[in-house]
XYZ file of C-alpha atoms in Angstrom:
663
model
C 0.027 0.010 -0.005
C 1.328 3.422 -0.899
C 2.221 5.916 1.891
C 0.134 8.837 2.728
C 1.391 12.187 4.100
C -0.233 13.790 7.077
C 0.259 17.275 8.603
C -0.551 18.960 11.785
C -4.272 20.106 11.728
C -5.451 17.287 9.406
C -8.487 15.120 10.451
C -7.518 11.518 10.092
C -8.794 7.977 10.837
C -7.118 5.942 13.545
C -7.570 2.140 13.855
C -7.486 0.801 17.422
C -9.365 -2.507 16.660
C -9.692 -4.660 13.562
C -13.377 -5.121 14.081
C -14.451 -1.746 15.397
C -14.988 1.435 13.251
C -12.097 3.953 12.836
C -11.527 6.743 15.417
C -11.712 10.286 13.985
C -9.111 12.521 15.398
C -7.486 15.910 14.688
C -3.620 16.103 14.763
C -2.340 18.814 17.039
C 1.352 17.818 17.298
C 3.653 15.178 15.813
C 6.475 14.220 18.168
C 9.350 11.752 17.791
C 9.935 9.456 20.787
C 13.251 8.238 22.098
C 13.035 4.918 20.314
C 12.473 6.494 16.981
C 8.703 6.053 16.725
C 6.353 8.961 15.859
C 3.426 9.811 18.227
C 0.606 12.166 17.359
C -1.091 14.320 19.973
C -4.738 14.507 18.775
C -8.115 15.958 19.715
C -10.829 13.374 20.193
C -14.061 13.476 18.252
C -16.904 11.054 19.212
C -19.586 9.450 17.154
C -23.244 8.723 18.098
C -22.399 5.116 19.024
C -19.971 6.431 21.597
C -22.428 8.447 23.689
C -25.362 7.379 25.889
C -28.934 6.959 24.777
C -30.043 10.079 26.721
C -27.476 12.211 24.894
C -28.567 10.660 21.578
C -32.120 11.813 22.316
C -30.795 15.281 23.008
C -28.844 15.219 19.732
C -32.017 14.174 17.793
C -33.902 17.158 19.289
C -31.089 19.489 18.255
C -31.168 18.037 14.755
C -34.973 18.542 14.473
C -34.549 22.117 15.552
C -31.814 22.779 13.019
C -33.916 21.230 10.184
C -36.823 23.486 11.080
C -34.747 26.723 11.369
C -32.670 26.079 8.198
C -35.661 24.747 6.236
C -33.853 21.573 5.088
C -35.414 19.550 2.208
C -37.237 16.370 3.150
C -35.163 13.275 3.381
C -35.969 9.532 3.382
C -35.614 7.214 6.334
C -32.479 5.702 4.877
C -30.888 9.175 4.395
C -31.764 10.062 7.943
C -30.194 6.829 9.076
C -27.009 7.593 7.192
C -26.871 11.220 8.340
C -26.462 9.963 11.861
C -23.252 8.285 10.802
C -21.838 11.694 9.495
C -22.517 13.613 12.684
C -19.604 13.982 15.158
C -19.261 15.612 18.533
C -16.213 17.726 19.308
C -14.435 17.440 22.610
C -11.547 19.023 24.473
C -9.946 15.681 25.314
C -6.407 15.038 24.112
C -4.631 11.739 23.730
C -1.458 10.391 22.163
C -1.572 7.671 19.461
C 1.098 6.067 17.373
C 1.227 7.506 13.812
C 1.412 3.981 12.375
C -2.299 3.525 13.224
C -3.373 6.295 10.830
C -5.618 4.913 8.060
C -6.497 8.004 5.981
C -7.725 11.549 5.898
C -11.214 12.897 6.320
C -12.944 16.243 6.306
C -14.815 17.700 9.406
C -16.604 21.028 9.222
C -18.761 23.086 11.557
C -22.439 22.918 10.601
C -24.153 26.235 9.737
C -27.614 27.141 8.367
C -26.419 27.406 4.793
C -25.340 23.739 4.602
C -27.582 21.135 3.010
C -27.451 17.951 5.021
C -27.917 15.682 2.036
C -24.777 17.218 0.517
C -22.645 15.427 3.159
C -23.940 12.025 1.868
C -22.752 12.873 -1.653
C -19.236 13.410 -0.571
C -16.912 10.730 0.690
C -15.057 10.996 4.060
C -17.070 14.143 4.940
C -18.377 14.809 8.513
C -20.009 17.708 10.427
C -20.405 18.690 14.056
C -22.533 21.215 15.918
C -22.311 20.072 19.557
C -19.446 19.689 21.992
C -19.269 16.519 24.154
C -17.687 16.465 27.584
C -16.501 12.912 28.351
C -16.090 13.638 32.063
C -19.393 15.461 32.793
C -21.234 13.322 30.051
C -22.951 16.474 28.661
C -23.639 17.928 25.213
C -23.367 21.669 24.703
C -23.697 23.878 21.721
C -20.376 25.083 20.255
C -19.609 28.687 21.256
C -17.480 29.284 18.195
C -20.174 28.889 15.555
C -19.978 30.980 12.430
C -23.010 33.255 12.231
C -23.948 32.703 8.649
C -27.505 33.089 7.496
C -30.370 35.579 6.880
C -30.992 36.416 10.505
C -27.403 37.495 11.006
C -27.371 39.971 8.091
C -27.760 43.689 8.412
C -30.924 45.298 7.006
C -29.798 48.124 4.670
C -32.511 50.807 4.144
C -33.233 52.157 0.700
C -31.109 55.028 -0.495
C -32.730 58.538 -0.171
C -33.262 60.486 -3.355
C -31.481 63.831 -3.851
C -34.596 65.921 -3.137
C -35.519 63.904 0.026
C -34.334 65.058 3.449
C -33.164 62.774 6.207
C -35.807 63.202 8.955
C -34.020 61.026 11.501
C -32.641 62.529 14.652
C -28.910 61.967 14.489
C -28.320 62.536 18.228
C -30.491 59.451 18.975
C -28.624 57.363 16.425
C -25.001 58.192 17.237
C -22.767 60.302 19.434
C -20.072 62.589 18.043
C -16.756 62.165 19.858
C -14.508 64.225 17.540
C -15.099 66.978 15.031
C -12.303 67.247 12.480
C -13.516 70.681 11.319
C -12.599 72.451 14.646
C -10.957 75.909 15.094
C -7.728 74.309 16.516
C -4.692 73.634 14.389
C -2.729 70.340 14.426
C 0.361 71.826 16.331
C -2.015 73.058 19.060
C -3.663 69.650 19.413
C -0.252 67.986 19.588
C 0.841 70.330 22.382
C -2.311 69.618 24.320
C -1.642 65.907 24.064
C 1.928 66.350 25.385
C 0.458 68.202 28.342
C -1.979 65.414 28.988
C 0.819 62.827 29.052
C 2.763 64.971 31.512
C -0.281 65.284 33.729
C -0.755 61.441 33.507
C 2.897 60.882 34.568
C 2.524 63.169 37.471
C -0.839 61.545 38.560
C 0.993 58.104 38.611
C 3.733 59.522 40.845
C 1.128 60.589 43.335
C -0.764 57.281 43.219
C 0.684 54.690 45.687
C -0.406 51.611 43.742
C 0.947 52.905 40.487
C 4.292 53.788 42.076
C 4.630 50.222 43.146
C 3.831 48.791 39.719
C 5.988 51.451 37.860
C 8.794 52.235 40.273
C 10.857 54.223 37.752
C 10.042 57.531 35.948
C 10.627 55.847 32.544
C 7.871 53.185 33.188
C 5.452 55.813 34.470
C 5.947 57.961 31.369
C 5.512 54.905 29.107
C 2.229 54.001 30.835
C 1.047 57.597 30.538
C 1.710 57.492 26.825
C -0.784 54.725 26.149
C -3.997 55.177 24.171
C -6.121 55.626 27.179
C -4.473 58.922 28.034
C -4.761 60.201 24.382
C -8.443 59.299 24.289
C -9.173 61.069 27.527
C -7.459 64.228 26.158
C -9.376 64.258 22.917
C -12.668 63.692 24.811
C -11.828 66.605 27.017
C -11.343 68.864 23.939
C -14.665 67.736 22.455
C -16.628 68.257 25.678
C -15.110 71.914 26.115
C -15.713 72.983 22.614
C -12.093 72.878 21.574
C -11.263 75.607 24.097
C -7.722 74.949 25.282
C -8.036 76.971 28.580
C -11.191 75.119 29.672
C -9.627 71.865 28.624
C -6.504 72.559 30.726
C -8.609 73.210 33.816
C -10.478 69.949 33.246
C -7.296 67.916 33.189
C -6.248 69.190 36.591
C -9.370 69.778 38.687
C -9.314 71.018 42.342
C -8.811 67.581 43.791
C -5.623 66.822 41.757
C -4.742 65.456 38.332
C -6.984 62.919 36.683
C -5.438 59.374 36.448
C -6.545 57.203 33.457
C -5.571 53.595 33.546
C -6.350 50.762 31.020
C -6.630 46.984 31.529
C -2.761 46.478 31.355
C -2.349 48.567 34.426
C -5.528 47.257 36.217
C -4.386 43.636 35.966
C -1.847 42.310 38.424
C 1.229 40.183 37.461
C -0.369 37.002 38.847
C -3.586 37.648 36.910
C -1.514 38.113 33.703
C 0.242 34.690 34.401
C -3.118 32.996 34.797
C -4.267 34.502 31.470
C -1.241 33.257 29.701
C -1.797 29.755 31.136
C -5.410 29.656 30.120
C -4.523 30.935 26.688
C -2.162 28.067 26.307
C -4.904 25.542 27.245
C -8.019 26.916 25.651
C -6.719 29.217 22.866
C -8.857 32.183 22.170
C -11.966 30.779 23.841
C -12.470 33.682 26.206
C -15.655 32.326 27.737
C -13.757 29.270 29.053
C -10.812 31.377 30.114
C -13.024 33.630 32.201
C -15.112 30.731 33.611
C -12.205 28.480 34.672
C -9.369 30.870 35.443
C -10.568 34.501 35.823
C -14.190 34.418 37.122
C -13.813 37.849 38.820
C -13.120 39.527 35.466
C -15.727 40.544 32.995
C -15.694 39.173 29.389
C -15.016 42.618 28.037
C -12.082 43.095 30.316
C -10.594 39.741 29.206
C -10.954 40.507 25.573
C -9.469 44.033 25.913
C -6.548 42.714 27.897
C -5.859 40.080 25.132
C -5.463 42.705 22.453
C -3.351 44.969 24.747
C -1.201 41.933 25.681
C -0.415 41.250 22.004
C 1.289 44.634 21.819
C 3.774 43.767 24.638
C 7.208 42.183 24.545
C 5.841 39.241 26.459
C 3.717 38.176 23.441
C 6.712 38.427 21.092
C 8.843 36.253 23.313
C 6.181 33.563 23.572
C 5.727 33.706 19.812
C 9.424 33.144 19.252
C 9.459 30.172 21.734
C 6.499 28.561 19.963
C 8.233 29.022 16.571
C 11.341 27.309 17.914
C 9.239 24.415 19.303
C 7.461 24.039 15.906
C 10.775 23.850 14.145
C 11.926 21.023 16.468
C 8.699 19.074 16.099
C 7.645 17.129 12.965
C 5.471 18.876 10.431
C 4.419 15.864 8.480
C 4.639 12.099 8.754
C 4.318 9.281 6.288
C 2.131 6.287 7.284
C 2.172 2.766 5.822
C -0.442 0.047 6.362
C 0.370 -3.464 5.083
C -1.046 -5.530 7.988
C -3.862 -7.991 6.852
C -7.281 -7.725 8.444
C -8.022 -10.665 10.776
C -11.839 -10.215 10.103
C -11.266 -11.101 6.430
C -13.095 -14.311 5.457
C -11.246 -16.688 3.218
C -8.083 -14.559 3.110
C -5.259 -15.667 0.764
C -3.350 -18.496 2.287
C -6.162 -19.611 4.634
C -7.883 -23.029 4.476
C -11.015 -22.975 2.354
C -14.274 -23.771 4.058
C -17.967 -23.507 3.394
C -18.779 -20.446 1.325
C -15.221 -19.226 1.612
C -14.857 -19.465 5.470
C -14.593 -22.332 7.850
C -17.803 -22.576 9.920
C -19.927 -20.192 7.787
C -23.156 -21.425 6.329
C -23.932 -21.327 2.603
C -26.426 -18.788 1.399
C -25.735 -16.017 3.913
C -26.043 -12.628 2.350
C -24.518 -9.185 3.387
C -26.133 -7.791 6.491
C -26.289 -4.301 4.993
C -26.980 -4.358 1.242
C -28.227 -8.020 1.253
C -26.073 -9.044 -1.794
C -24.936 -12.604 -2.054
C -21.933 -11.934 -4.309
C -18.745 -10.094 -3.329
C -15.077 -10.492 -4.068
C -14.202 -10.520 -0.382
C -16.274 -11.062 2.788
C -15.653 -9.869 6.305
C -17.010 -11.253 9.507
C -19.198 -8.697 11.450
C -21.001 -8.735 14.740
C -20.994 -11.463 17.453
C -19.218 -14.646 16.333
C -22.262 -16.835 17.189
C -24.494 -14.829 14.800
C -22.320 -15.679 11.761
C -23.021 -12.314 10.122
C -20.854 -10.919 7.391
C -20.443 -7.861 5.208
C -19.301 -7.406 1.621
C -16.207 -5.346 0.863
C -18.035 -2.050 0.101
C -20.200 -2.298 3.172
C -17.176 -3.205 5.259
C -15.364 0.045 4.223
C -18.606 2.012 4.975
C -18.683 0.339 8.520
C -14.999 1.138 9.286
C -15.310 4.813 8.145
C -18.873 5.776 9.322
C -19.419 3.438 12.276
C -22.713 1.960 11.043
C -24.459 0.056 8.146
C -26.103 1.610 5.178
C -29.479 0.191 6.201
C -30.785 -0.581 9.713
C -30.454 -4.376 10.703
C -31.988 -6.561 13.413
C -28.794 -6.106 15.476
C -29.457 -2.354 15.405
C -33.077 -2.677 16.565
C -34.804 -2.657 13.210
C -36.688 -5.360 11.324
C -36.612 -6.227 7.685
C -39.824 -6.192 5.833
C -40.941 -6.268 2.200
C -38.826 -7.313 -0.611
C -35.590 -6.115 1.030
C -35.624 -9.090 3.475
C -33.481 -11.912 2.163
C -34.863 -15.448 2.264
C -33.586 -16.884 5.553
C -34.420 -20.303 6.931
C -35.025 -21.203 10.558
C -32.415 -19.687 12.874
C -29.741 -21.994 13.999
C -29.290 -22.974 17.589
C -26.185 -20.825 17.856
C -28.133 -17.736 16.619
C -30.823 -18.344 19.165
C -28.395 -18.624 21.971
C -26.606 -15.501 20.825
C -29.813 -13.481 20.889
C -31.045 -14.949 24.182
C -30.295 -13.013 27.367
C -29.743 -16.346 29.313
C -26.525 -17.138 27.420
C -24.318 -14.938 29.579
C -24.205 -14.495 33.376
C -24.610 -10.829 32.941
C -27.712 -11.304 30.962
C -29.196 -13.663 33.610
C -28.382 -11.231 36.456
C -29.929 -8.339 34.549
C -33.058 -10.271 33.857
C -33.418 -11.551 37.368
C -32.982 -7.987 38.648
C -36.210 -6.965 36.938
C -39.572 -7.458 38.503
C -41.294 -10.546 37.373
C -44.815 -9.502 36.439
C -47.406 -11.704 34.727
C -48.889 -10.217 31.554
C -51.527 -11.371 29.060
C -51.812 -10.530 25.291
C -55.473 -10.428 24.424
C -56.648 -9.872 20.837
C -59.528 -7.572 19.975
C -62.771 -8.644 18.448
C -61.856 -7.171 15.066
C -58.625 -9.092 14.961
C -60.497 -12.390 15.643
C -63.002 -11.587 13.004
C -60.210 -10.662 10.460
C -58.617 -14.153 11.093
C -61.861 -15.876 10.031
C -62.755 -13.583 7.201
C -59.213 -13.339 5.614
C -58.071 -16.956 6.025
C -56.830 -17.154 2.471
C -54.559 -14.036 2.914
C -53.486 -14.736 6.546
C -52.779 -18.491 6.263
C -52.493 -19.047 9.954
C -51.108 -22.606 9.715
C -48.339 -21.509 7.426
C -47.565 -18.443 9.607
C -47.231 -20.654 12.677
C -44.703 -22.872 10.926
C -42.701 -19.755 9.908
C -42.748 -17.520 13.060
C -39.651 -15.535 11.759
C -41.620 -14.257 8.638
C -43.471 -10.975 9.104
C -47.217 -10.571 8.465
C -48.550 -7.569 6.699
C -51.271 -6.637 9.330
C -52.316 -3.490 7.427
C -53.147 -5.445 4.266
C -55.176 -7.992 6.330
C -57.094 -5.218 8.073
C -57.795 -3.357 4.791
C -59.079 -6.518 3.158
C -61.174 -7.342 6.211
C -62.856 -3.964 6.060
C -63.806 -4.666 2.420
C -65.120 -8.201 2.988
C -66.812 -7.552 6.263
C -70.049 -5.984 4.863
C -70.470 -8.948 2.568
C -69.648 -11.480 5.244
C -72.152 -9.904 7.606
C -75.091 -10.864 5.369
C -74.239 -14.527 5.483
C -74.354 -16.234 8.842
C -70.888 -17.298 10.066
C -70.461 -20.772 11.462
C -69.161 -20.597 14.980
C -67.465 -23.627 16.302
C -68.595 -24.351 19.832
C -65.741 -25.889 21.868
C -67.124 -28.198 24.631
C -65.353 -27.348 27.796
C -65.545 -30.031 30.553
C -66.110 -29.034 34.168
C -63.313 -28.730 36.607
C -64.289 -31.915 38.453
C -64.012 -34.073 35.254
C -60.595 -32.467 34.480
C -59.239 -33.343 37.969
C -60.508 -36.924 37.708
C -58.975 -37.331 34.224
C -55.599 -36.040 35.466
C -55.795 -38.370 38.469
C -56.343 -41.377 36.193
C -53.603 -40.412 33.757
C -51.005 -39.406 36.445
C -51.330 -41.583 39.484
C -49.273 -41.129 42.630
C -45.575 -42.083 42.342
C -44.220 -44.848 44.590
C -40.830 -44.379 46.105
C -38.627 -47.246 45.242
C -35.290 -47.981 46.904
C -32.414 -46.550 44.922
C -29.843 -48.933 43.623
C -26.322 -48.257 42.557
C -26.079 -45.516 39.936
C -25.297 -46.931 36.532
C -23.400 -44.537 34.224
C -24.614 -44.306 30.672
C -21.655 -45.432 28.644
C -21.713 -47.781 25.801
C -18.208 -49.110 26.774
C -19.078 -49.818 30.324
C -22.670 -51.045 30.022
C -23.643 -53.424 27.218
C -27.387 -53.936 27.597
C -29.494 -55.473 24.889
C -31.534 -52.820 23.106
C -35.152 -53.558 22.496
C -38.090 -51.486 21.190
C -37.353 -48.840 23.887
C -36.566 -45.968 21.524
C -39.686 -45.901 19.422
C -40.025 -42.531 17.656
C -36.886 -40.948 19.043
C -37.752 -39.857 22.607
C -40.431 -42.477 23.350
C -38.790 -45.387 25.332
C -41.034 -48.076 26.751
C -40.557 -51.299 28.628
C -41.757 -54.536 27.008
C -41.561 -57.765 29.067
C -42.175 -61.049 27.272
C -43.629 -62.589 30.441
C -46.602 -60.243 30.551
C -47.605 -56.773 31.515
C -45.670 -54.638 33.975
C -48.104 -53.726 36.774
C -47.827 -51.681 39.876
C -49.042 -52.624 43.396
C -52.479 -51.125 42.759
C -53.110 -53.223 39.658
C -52.626 -50.377 37.168
C -49.989 -50.325 34.492
C -46.915 -48.166 35.221
C -47.461 -44.577 34.140
C -44.915 -42.069 33.069
C -42.134 -41.566 35.641
C -42.871 -44.930 37.443
C -40.498 -47.958 37.659
C -40.533 -51.373 39.116
C -38.630 -52.295 42.265
C -36.183 -54.481 40.465
C -35.180 -51.814 37.948
C -31.866 -50.023 38.557
C -31.701 -46.328 38.900
C -29.911 -44.584 36.012
C -28.776 -41.093 36.504
C -29.056 -39.384 33.136
C -26.692 -36.631 32.333
C -28.338 -33.238 32.290
C -26.970 -31.210 29.478
C -27.454 -27.421 29.840
C -28.747 -25.631 26.767
C -26.365 -22.784 27.158
C -23.305 -25.006 27.807
C -23.868 -27.634 25.132
C -21.700 -26.753 22.146
C -23.556 -28.953 19.613
C -27.231 -30.241 19.353
C -27.930 -33.620 21.001
C -28.502 -36.422 18.456
C -30.669 -39.460 19.182
C -29.721 -42.536 17.181
C -32.448 -45.105 16.496
C -31.771 -48.774 17.058
C -32.390 -51.651 14.745
C -35.533 -52.638 16.581
C -36.902 -49.085 16.400
C -36.285 -48.903 12.673
C -37.993 -52.183 12.217
C -41.063 -51.002 14.063
C -41.158 -47.794 12.048
C -41.434 -49.840 8.889
C -44.973 -50.759 9.841
C -45.975 -47.024 9.765
C -46.949 -45.357 6.569
C -45.490 -42.073 5.495
C -48.703 -40.223 6.399
C -48.789 -41.739 9.924
C -45.117 -40.774 10.518
C -45.925 -37.181 9.529
C -48.915 -37.020 11.815
C -46.917 -38.441 14.711
C -44.223 -35.734 14.165
C -46.790 -32.929 14.034
C -48.744 -34.177 17.072
C -46.341 -35.810 19.453
C -48.793 -35.619 22.317
C -51.226 -38.175 20.789
C -50.728 -41.983 20.990
C -49.410 -43.934 17.997
C -51.055 -47.261 17.001
C -48.937 -49.745 15.142
C -50.397 -52.807 13.323
C -47.965 -55.781 13.799
C -48.267 -59.254 12.197
C -50.418 -61.819 14.187
C -48.141 -63.457 16.701
C -48.473 -66.898 18.104
C -50.330 -65.600 21.221
C -52.156 -62.433 20.169
C -52.270 -60.159 23.201
C -52.588 -56.328 23.317
C -49.572 -54.962 25.091
C -49.895 -51.537 26.782
C -46.889 -49.483 26.154
C -45.935 -46.780 28.625
C -44.259 -43.759 27.046
C -41.883 -41.530 28.953
C -42.931 -38.214 27.475
C -46.748 -38.502 27.558
C -49.283 -39.684 29.999
C -51.331 -41.726 27.531
C -50.426 -45.310 26.556
C -49.374 -46.465 23.065
C -51.227 -49.720 22.180
C -50.015 -52.221 19.714
C -52.841 -53.887 17.808
C -53.088 -56.590 15.323
């Protein structure tokens, strides 16, 4: 990869993780360390994904206000989704990062009313910001340094008066005259009066105790008296006295003594000046923060006036020379190379080929962003158990902008319509990844909530729509495909059309006979009698190598083991056949291994025996399907006529009803 050149002040991408999006930073300094590496001192900028949900809500409110004030054109939902990826939040946090982690340049601008938001989507690597984020206080504030561009910041210029029209405005109310160049005094007379004013100012500083301490020498007092504040006072005195030198002289030296005029340079102490220089080094020309954090007892006008007077002193020139020398010693530009392969790349050159280009990835998976199924290169994205991936173009978008082009299920959105790719049933790993019970933190968070019982009850119109629009709804098919969405609006609209026609013909209501509670209790008592406690024997481990027991028809239909004794029926002490969960006294207790759903790495597989497969041959294909769809119903198998035909009751382990073998 070719090298790129970066200078101080550039906005660049930094990569701190191979799977996370790039960090956006502004280079402030480039320093060379003792071991020869180059480090960049940068200003941090944050994305929406880096701040809390409450601050995101505040940012959304600010964005809506901006759209209303600037009258932005209407945008689609996808454009609004992508504009959130282009918004950044400035901060005053600094950090040092190695220059080898730079991955490219970008452009960040301050948002103003003249900008069109959709224009940022048309330009690559272009971002904007309007709010400042404080990582310590966790707050969002408006930037104080905004550029006031727009119609409401422009001056309203009145129409020009014609030559015959007279200006009827009262000039005294609009402005105040401070100097009249057409006065009766000559320039030498004015210069002489200004010299007298400086002399009076020097004499006044000699009489003032505080000024004599600050300017102990006559030279320093004369220099302070020659500043602009003394000249402005002298010229105001001439204007107020009608340019009469005698009256102006008496005004300079009243009865109480000479008038002392001091500006901000004399009012500020040496310690206050040092605080100002320290604040200026930290915040720059942000006078609001300088006053708030360092000089709260000063007014904002005083701070601004002191800054422009401080720039005329030797102290400012000395600091400027020191900064220039430091800038010469520091690096002005740096070259960055990036040849390291990305570990998120699926099917990288030199790797072992697997399914669909990557080991462990299923065939038929599409891009999570653009839903394409073809790409020159794929990248793994999201949790590993979700097996999500992105194409090459969407991966670059994810790294630069911190999001996907379209909202996905992982971002809280659902896919509907034709954009949704055809997906089969979710795998067991996907279900475990989405379940809150897979991690201990998810379990603790769920248990911390209040457990409240709730019920979902459908309305009458919804129940009527299920009957009227059965051909559109297809409830049986929807039950077999719970992941597919149902267009409820289309069903309701069709129901409103068909409902007047269906009201004329009487609908057949199916009456479901509901037995009484007494009958239900009796039926349950018959099906599930009381369990008898049998003495426990030695635990027998389930291991094919340790225990070699002959297998019989104890695994019929997968999870339906039963006991079949040749000598007759297995009966309990009360004369009834053994129900589910009961065992004879001579049966050994077998402790089955309990496999946790979250800890099991692979699905549990049940292998049928030869006897089970032989019994299944007596079932037709239709009977097998019905048994799979309704596992709670008993299965009847017709066997060949034995030598002693005798119906054998079979006790299943998963249901409470017996399975009877008939001739």
